[in-house]
PDB file of C-alpha atoms in Angstrom:
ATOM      1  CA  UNK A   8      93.990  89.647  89.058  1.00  0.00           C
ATOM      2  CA  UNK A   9      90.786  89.118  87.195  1.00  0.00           C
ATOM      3  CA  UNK A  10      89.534  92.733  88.634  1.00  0.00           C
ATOM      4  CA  UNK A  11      92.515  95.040  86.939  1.00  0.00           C
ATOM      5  CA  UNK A  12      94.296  95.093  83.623  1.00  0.00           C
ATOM      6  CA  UNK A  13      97.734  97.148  83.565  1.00  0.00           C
ATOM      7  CA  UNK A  14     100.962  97.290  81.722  1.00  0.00           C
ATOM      8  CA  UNK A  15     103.732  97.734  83.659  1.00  0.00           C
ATOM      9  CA  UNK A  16     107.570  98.440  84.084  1.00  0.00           C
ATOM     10  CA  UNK A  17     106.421  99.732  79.983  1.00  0.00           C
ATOM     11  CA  UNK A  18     109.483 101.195  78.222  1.00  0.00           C
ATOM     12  CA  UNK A  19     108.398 102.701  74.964  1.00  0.00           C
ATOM     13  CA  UNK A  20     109.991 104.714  72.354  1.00  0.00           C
ATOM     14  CA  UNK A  21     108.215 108.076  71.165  1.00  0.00           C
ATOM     15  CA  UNK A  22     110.264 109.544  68.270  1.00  0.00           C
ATOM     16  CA  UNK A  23     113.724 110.076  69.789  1.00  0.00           C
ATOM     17  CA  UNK A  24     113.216 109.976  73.207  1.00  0.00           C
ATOM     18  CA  UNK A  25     112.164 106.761  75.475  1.00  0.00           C
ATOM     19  CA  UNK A  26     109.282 106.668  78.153  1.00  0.00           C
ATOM     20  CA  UNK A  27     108.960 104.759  81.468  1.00  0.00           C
ATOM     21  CA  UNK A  28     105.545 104.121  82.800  1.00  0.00           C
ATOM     22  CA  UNK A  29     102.566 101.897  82.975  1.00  0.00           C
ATOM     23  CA  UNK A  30      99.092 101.577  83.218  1.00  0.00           C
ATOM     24  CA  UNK A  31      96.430  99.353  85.135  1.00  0.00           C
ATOM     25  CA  UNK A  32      92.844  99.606  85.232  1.00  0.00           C
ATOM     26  CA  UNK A  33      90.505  97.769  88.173  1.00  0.00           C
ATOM     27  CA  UNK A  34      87.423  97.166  86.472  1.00  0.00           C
ATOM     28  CA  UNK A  35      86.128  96.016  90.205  1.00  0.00           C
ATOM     29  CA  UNK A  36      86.495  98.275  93.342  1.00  0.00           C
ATOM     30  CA  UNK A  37      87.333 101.693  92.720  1.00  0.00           C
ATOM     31  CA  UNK A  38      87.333 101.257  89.368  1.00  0.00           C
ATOM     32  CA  UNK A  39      90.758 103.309  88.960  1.00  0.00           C
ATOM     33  CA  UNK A  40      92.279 104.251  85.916  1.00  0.00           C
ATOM     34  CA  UNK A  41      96.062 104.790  87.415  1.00  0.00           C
ATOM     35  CA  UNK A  42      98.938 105.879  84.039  1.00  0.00           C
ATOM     36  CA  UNK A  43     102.781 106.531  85.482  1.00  0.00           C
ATOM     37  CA  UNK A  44     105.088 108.203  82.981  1.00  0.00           C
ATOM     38  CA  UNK A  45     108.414 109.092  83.294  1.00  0.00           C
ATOM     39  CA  UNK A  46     111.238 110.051  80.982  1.00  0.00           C
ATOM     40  CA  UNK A  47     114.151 112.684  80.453  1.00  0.00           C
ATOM     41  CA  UNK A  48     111.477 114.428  77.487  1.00  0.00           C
ATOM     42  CA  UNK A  49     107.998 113.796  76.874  1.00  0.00           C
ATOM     43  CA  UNK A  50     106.910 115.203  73.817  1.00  0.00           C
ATOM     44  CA  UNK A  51     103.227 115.658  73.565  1.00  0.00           C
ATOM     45  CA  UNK A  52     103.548 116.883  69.873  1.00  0.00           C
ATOM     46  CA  UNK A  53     102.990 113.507  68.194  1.00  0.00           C
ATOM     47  CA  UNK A  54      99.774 113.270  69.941  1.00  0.00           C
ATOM     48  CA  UNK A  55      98.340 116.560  69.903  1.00  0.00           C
ATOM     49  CA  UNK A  56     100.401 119.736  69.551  1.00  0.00           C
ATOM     50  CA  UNK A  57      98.366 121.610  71.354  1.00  0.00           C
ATOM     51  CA  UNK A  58      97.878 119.160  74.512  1.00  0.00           C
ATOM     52  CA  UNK A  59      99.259 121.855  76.899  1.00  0.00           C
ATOM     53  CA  UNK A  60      97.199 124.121  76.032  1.00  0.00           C
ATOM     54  CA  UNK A  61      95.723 126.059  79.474  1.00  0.00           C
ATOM     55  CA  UNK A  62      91.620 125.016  77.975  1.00  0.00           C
ATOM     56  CA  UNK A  63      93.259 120.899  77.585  1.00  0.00           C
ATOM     57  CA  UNK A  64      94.587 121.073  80.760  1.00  0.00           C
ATOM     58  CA  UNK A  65      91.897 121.859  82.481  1.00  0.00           C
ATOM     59  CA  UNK A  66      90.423 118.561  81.367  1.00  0.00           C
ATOM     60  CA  UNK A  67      92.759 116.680  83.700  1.00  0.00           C
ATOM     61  CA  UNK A  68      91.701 118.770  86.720  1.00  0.00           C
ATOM     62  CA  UNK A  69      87.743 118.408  85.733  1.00  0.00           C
ATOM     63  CA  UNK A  70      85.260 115.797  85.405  1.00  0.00           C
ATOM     64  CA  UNK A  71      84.815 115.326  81.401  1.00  0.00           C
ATOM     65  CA  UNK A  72      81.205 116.936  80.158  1.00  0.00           C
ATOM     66  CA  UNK A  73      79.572 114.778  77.651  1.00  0.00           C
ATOM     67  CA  UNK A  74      78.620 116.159  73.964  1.00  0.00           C
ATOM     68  CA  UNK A  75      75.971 115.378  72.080  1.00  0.00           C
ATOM     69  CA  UNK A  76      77.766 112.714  69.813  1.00  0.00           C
ATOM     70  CA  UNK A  77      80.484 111.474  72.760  1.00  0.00           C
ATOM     71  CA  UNK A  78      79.903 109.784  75.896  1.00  0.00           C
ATOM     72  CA  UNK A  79      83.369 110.617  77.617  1.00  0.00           C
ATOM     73  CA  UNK A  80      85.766 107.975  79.179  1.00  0.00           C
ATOM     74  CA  UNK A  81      85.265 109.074  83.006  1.00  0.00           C
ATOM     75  CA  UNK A  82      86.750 106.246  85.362  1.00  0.00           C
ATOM     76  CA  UNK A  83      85.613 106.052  88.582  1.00  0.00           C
ATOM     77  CA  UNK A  84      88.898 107.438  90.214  1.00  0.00           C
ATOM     78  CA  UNK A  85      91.966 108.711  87.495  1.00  0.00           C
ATOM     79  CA  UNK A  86      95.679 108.450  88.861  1.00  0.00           C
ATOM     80  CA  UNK A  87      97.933 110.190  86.732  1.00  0.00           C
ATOM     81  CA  UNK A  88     101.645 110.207  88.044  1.00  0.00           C
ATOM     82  CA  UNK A  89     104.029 112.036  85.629  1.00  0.00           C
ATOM     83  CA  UNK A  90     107.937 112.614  86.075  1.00  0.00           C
ATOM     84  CA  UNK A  91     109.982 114.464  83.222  1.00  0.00           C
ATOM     85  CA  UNK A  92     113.196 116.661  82.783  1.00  0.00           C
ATOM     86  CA  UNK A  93     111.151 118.457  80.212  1.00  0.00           C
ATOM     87  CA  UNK A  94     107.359 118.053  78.616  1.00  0.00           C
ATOM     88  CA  UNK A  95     106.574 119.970  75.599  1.00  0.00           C
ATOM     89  CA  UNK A  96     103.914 120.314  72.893  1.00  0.00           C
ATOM     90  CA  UNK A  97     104.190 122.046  69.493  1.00  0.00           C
ATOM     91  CA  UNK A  98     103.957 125.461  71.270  1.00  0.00           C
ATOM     92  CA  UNK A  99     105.070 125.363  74.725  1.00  0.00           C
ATOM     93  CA  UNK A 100     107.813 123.575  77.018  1.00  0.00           C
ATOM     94  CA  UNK A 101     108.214 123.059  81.315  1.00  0.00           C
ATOM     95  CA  UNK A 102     111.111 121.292  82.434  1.00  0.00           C
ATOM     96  CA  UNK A 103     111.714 119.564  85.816  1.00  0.00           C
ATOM     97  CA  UNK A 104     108.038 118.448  85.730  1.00  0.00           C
ATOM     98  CA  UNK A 105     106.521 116.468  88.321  1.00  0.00           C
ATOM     99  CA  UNK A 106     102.702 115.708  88.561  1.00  0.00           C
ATOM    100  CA  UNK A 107     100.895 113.997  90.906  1.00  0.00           C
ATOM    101  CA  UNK A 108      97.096 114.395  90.626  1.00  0.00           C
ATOM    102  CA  UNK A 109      93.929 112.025  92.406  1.00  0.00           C
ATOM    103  CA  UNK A 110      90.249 112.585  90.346  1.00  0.00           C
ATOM    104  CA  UNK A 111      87.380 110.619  91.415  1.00  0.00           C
ATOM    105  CA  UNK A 112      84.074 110.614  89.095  1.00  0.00           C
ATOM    106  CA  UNK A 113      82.445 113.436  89.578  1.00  0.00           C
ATOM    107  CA  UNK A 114      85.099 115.854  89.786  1.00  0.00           C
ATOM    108  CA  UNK A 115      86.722 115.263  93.256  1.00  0.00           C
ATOM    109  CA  UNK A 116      90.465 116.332  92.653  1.00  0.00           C
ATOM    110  CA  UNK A 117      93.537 115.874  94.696  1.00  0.00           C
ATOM    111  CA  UNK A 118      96.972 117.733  93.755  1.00  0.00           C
ATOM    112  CA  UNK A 119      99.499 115.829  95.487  1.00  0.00           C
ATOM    113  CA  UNK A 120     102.216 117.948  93.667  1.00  0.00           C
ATOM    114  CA  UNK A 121     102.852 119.795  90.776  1.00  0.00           C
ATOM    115  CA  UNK A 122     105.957 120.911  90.183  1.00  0.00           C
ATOM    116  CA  UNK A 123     107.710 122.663  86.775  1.00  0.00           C
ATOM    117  CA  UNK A 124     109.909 124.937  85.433  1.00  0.00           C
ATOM    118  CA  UNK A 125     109.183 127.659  82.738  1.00  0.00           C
ATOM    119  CA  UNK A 126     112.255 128.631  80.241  1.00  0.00           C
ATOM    120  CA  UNK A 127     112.659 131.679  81.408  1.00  0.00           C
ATOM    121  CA  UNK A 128     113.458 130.212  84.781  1.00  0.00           C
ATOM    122  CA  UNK A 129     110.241 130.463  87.131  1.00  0.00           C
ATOM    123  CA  UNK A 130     109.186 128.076  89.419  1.00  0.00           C
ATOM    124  CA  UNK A 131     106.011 126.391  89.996  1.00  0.00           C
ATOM    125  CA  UNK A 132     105.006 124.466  92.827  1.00  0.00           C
ATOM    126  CA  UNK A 133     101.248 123.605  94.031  1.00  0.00           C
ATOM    127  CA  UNK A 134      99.387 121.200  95.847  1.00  0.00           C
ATOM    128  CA  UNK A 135      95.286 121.424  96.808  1.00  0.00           C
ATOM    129  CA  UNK A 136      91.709 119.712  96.963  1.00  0.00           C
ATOM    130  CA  UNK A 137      89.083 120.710  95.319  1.00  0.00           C
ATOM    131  CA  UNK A 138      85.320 119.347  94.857  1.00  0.00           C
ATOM    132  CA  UNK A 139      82.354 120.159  91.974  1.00  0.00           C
ATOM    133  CA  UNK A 140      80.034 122.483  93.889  1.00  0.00           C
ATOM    134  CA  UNK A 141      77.254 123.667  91.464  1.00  0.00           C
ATOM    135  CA  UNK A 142      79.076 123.464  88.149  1.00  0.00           C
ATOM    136  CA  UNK A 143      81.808 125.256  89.885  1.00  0.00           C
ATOM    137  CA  UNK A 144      85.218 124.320  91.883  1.00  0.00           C
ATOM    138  CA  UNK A 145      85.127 124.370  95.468  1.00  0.00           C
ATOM    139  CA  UNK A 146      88.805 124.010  97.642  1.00  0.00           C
ATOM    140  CA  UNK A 147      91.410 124.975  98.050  1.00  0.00           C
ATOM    141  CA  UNK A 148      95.256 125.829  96.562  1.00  0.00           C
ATOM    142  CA  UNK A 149      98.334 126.500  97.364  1.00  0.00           C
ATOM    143  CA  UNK A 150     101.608 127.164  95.824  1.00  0.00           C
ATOM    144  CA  UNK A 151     104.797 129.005  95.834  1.00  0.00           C
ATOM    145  CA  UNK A 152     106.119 131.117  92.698  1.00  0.00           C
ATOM    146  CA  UNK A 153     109.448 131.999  91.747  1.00  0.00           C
ATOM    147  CA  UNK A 154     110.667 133.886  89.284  1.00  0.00           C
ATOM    148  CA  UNK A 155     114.507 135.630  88.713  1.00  0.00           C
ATOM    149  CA  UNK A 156     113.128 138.301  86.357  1.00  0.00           C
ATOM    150  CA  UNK A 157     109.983 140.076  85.244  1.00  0.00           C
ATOM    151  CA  UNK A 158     109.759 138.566  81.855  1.00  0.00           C
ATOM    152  CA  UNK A 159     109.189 135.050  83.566  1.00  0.00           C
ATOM    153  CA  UNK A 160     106.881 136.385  85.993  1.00  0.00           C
ATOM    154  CA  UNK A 161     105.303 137.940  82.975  1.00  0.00           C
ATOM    155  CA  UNK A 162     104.635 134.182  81.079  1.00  0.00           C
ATOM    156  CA  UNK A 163     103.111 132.283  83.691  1.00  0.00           C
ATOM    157  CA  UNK A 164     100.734 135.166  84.511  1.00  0.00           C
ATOM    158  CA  UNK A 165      99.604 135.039  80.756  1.00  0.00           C
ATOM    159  CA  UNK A 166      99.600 131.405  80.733  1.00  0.00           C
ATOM    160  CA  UNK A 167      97.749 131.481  83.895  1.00  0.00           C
ATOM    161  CA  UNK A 168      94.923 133.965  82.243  1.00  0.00           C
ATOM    162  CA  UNK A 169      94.416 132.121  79.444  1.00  0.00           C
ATOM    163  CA  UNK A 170      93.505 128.602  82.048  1.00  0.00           C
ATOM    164  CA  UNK A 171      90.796 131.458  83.469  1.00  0.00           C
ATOM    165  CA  UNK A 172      89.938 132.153  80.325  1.00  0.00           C
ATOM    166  CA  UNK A 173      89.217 128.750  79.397  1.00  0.00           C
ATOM    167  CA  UNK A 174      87.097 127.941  82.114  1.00  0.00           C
ATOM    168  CA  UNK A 175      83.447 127.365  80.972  1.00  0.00           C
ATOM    169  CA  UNK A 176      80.958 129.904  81.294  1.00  0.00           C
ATOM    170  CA  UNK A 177      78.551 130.234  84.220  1.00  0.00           C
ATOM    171  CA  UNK A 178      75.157 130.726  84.028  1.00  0.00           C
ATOM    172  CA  UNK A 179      73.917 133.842  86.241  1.00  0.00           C
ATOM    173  CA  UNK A 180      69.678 132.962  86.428  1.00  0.00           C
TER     174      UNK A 180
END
């Protein structure tokens, strides 16, 4: 239509490994920036090799803060649908990755699911709303956590420190 732009049924090759997916982009309505992905590997490395990094992440679940030389890309509503046997950067890898998330402008989120696998064997599975309340995230989440040893248990509790970590500071006055 004359409202959305998208790509779809999009097979593209990234190094070795092929990618389903799409894109559209309704520059009317709810102005919604949806992006499907699927694939056996998706290898975030080419792009940046740090992309899951806990403080990048966080971007995805957040409303982007300008800068003083950048006006961010912030789309009324983002869809972001992601299926994978295995998604990796330079430094870390989750297989059996599925993603479902809903942000509207603002920072309005929706986990529909989020699903992955560490290395080591723990399972991760979440789902939750959540709203920007004064600078700071207001909802809730839930999830379940398995893990067949303590060393697994061990990396998603770091992993999980450092996303805390990364989490802009709050002013106290």
């Amino acid at each position: 239509s004359d409202s959305e732009m998208s790509a779809s049924r999009v097979r593209a090759r990234v190094g070795q490994d092929t990618l389903l997916g799409g894109v559209s982009y309704a520059t009317q309505g709810d102005g919604r920036l949806r992006v499907d992905l699927a694939g056996p590997v998706i290898d975030l490395a080419l792009l940046d090799p740090d992309a899951l990094a806990p403080a990048r992440l966080r971007t995805l679940f957040s409303a982007p803060e300008p800068t003083a030389n950048t006006k961010p890309v912030d789309p009324a509503r983002l869809v972001v649908k992601i299926a994978a046997g295995e998604v990796r950067d330079g430094q870390r890898r989750f297989r059996d990755v599925a993603l479902s998330v809903d942000r509207a402008r603002g920072g309005d989120v929706v986990l529909r699911n989020l699903q992955f696998s560490t290395l080591r064997g723990a399972r991760v599975s979440a789902r939750g709303q959540w709203r920007k309340d004064d600078k700071k995230a207001v909802g809730r989440l839930s999830g379940r956590l398995m893990t067949p040893a303590p060393a697994a248990a061990r990396d998603l509790l770091i992993f999980a420190d450092d996303l805390i970590a990364s989490a802009p500071a709050r002013s106290t006055t």
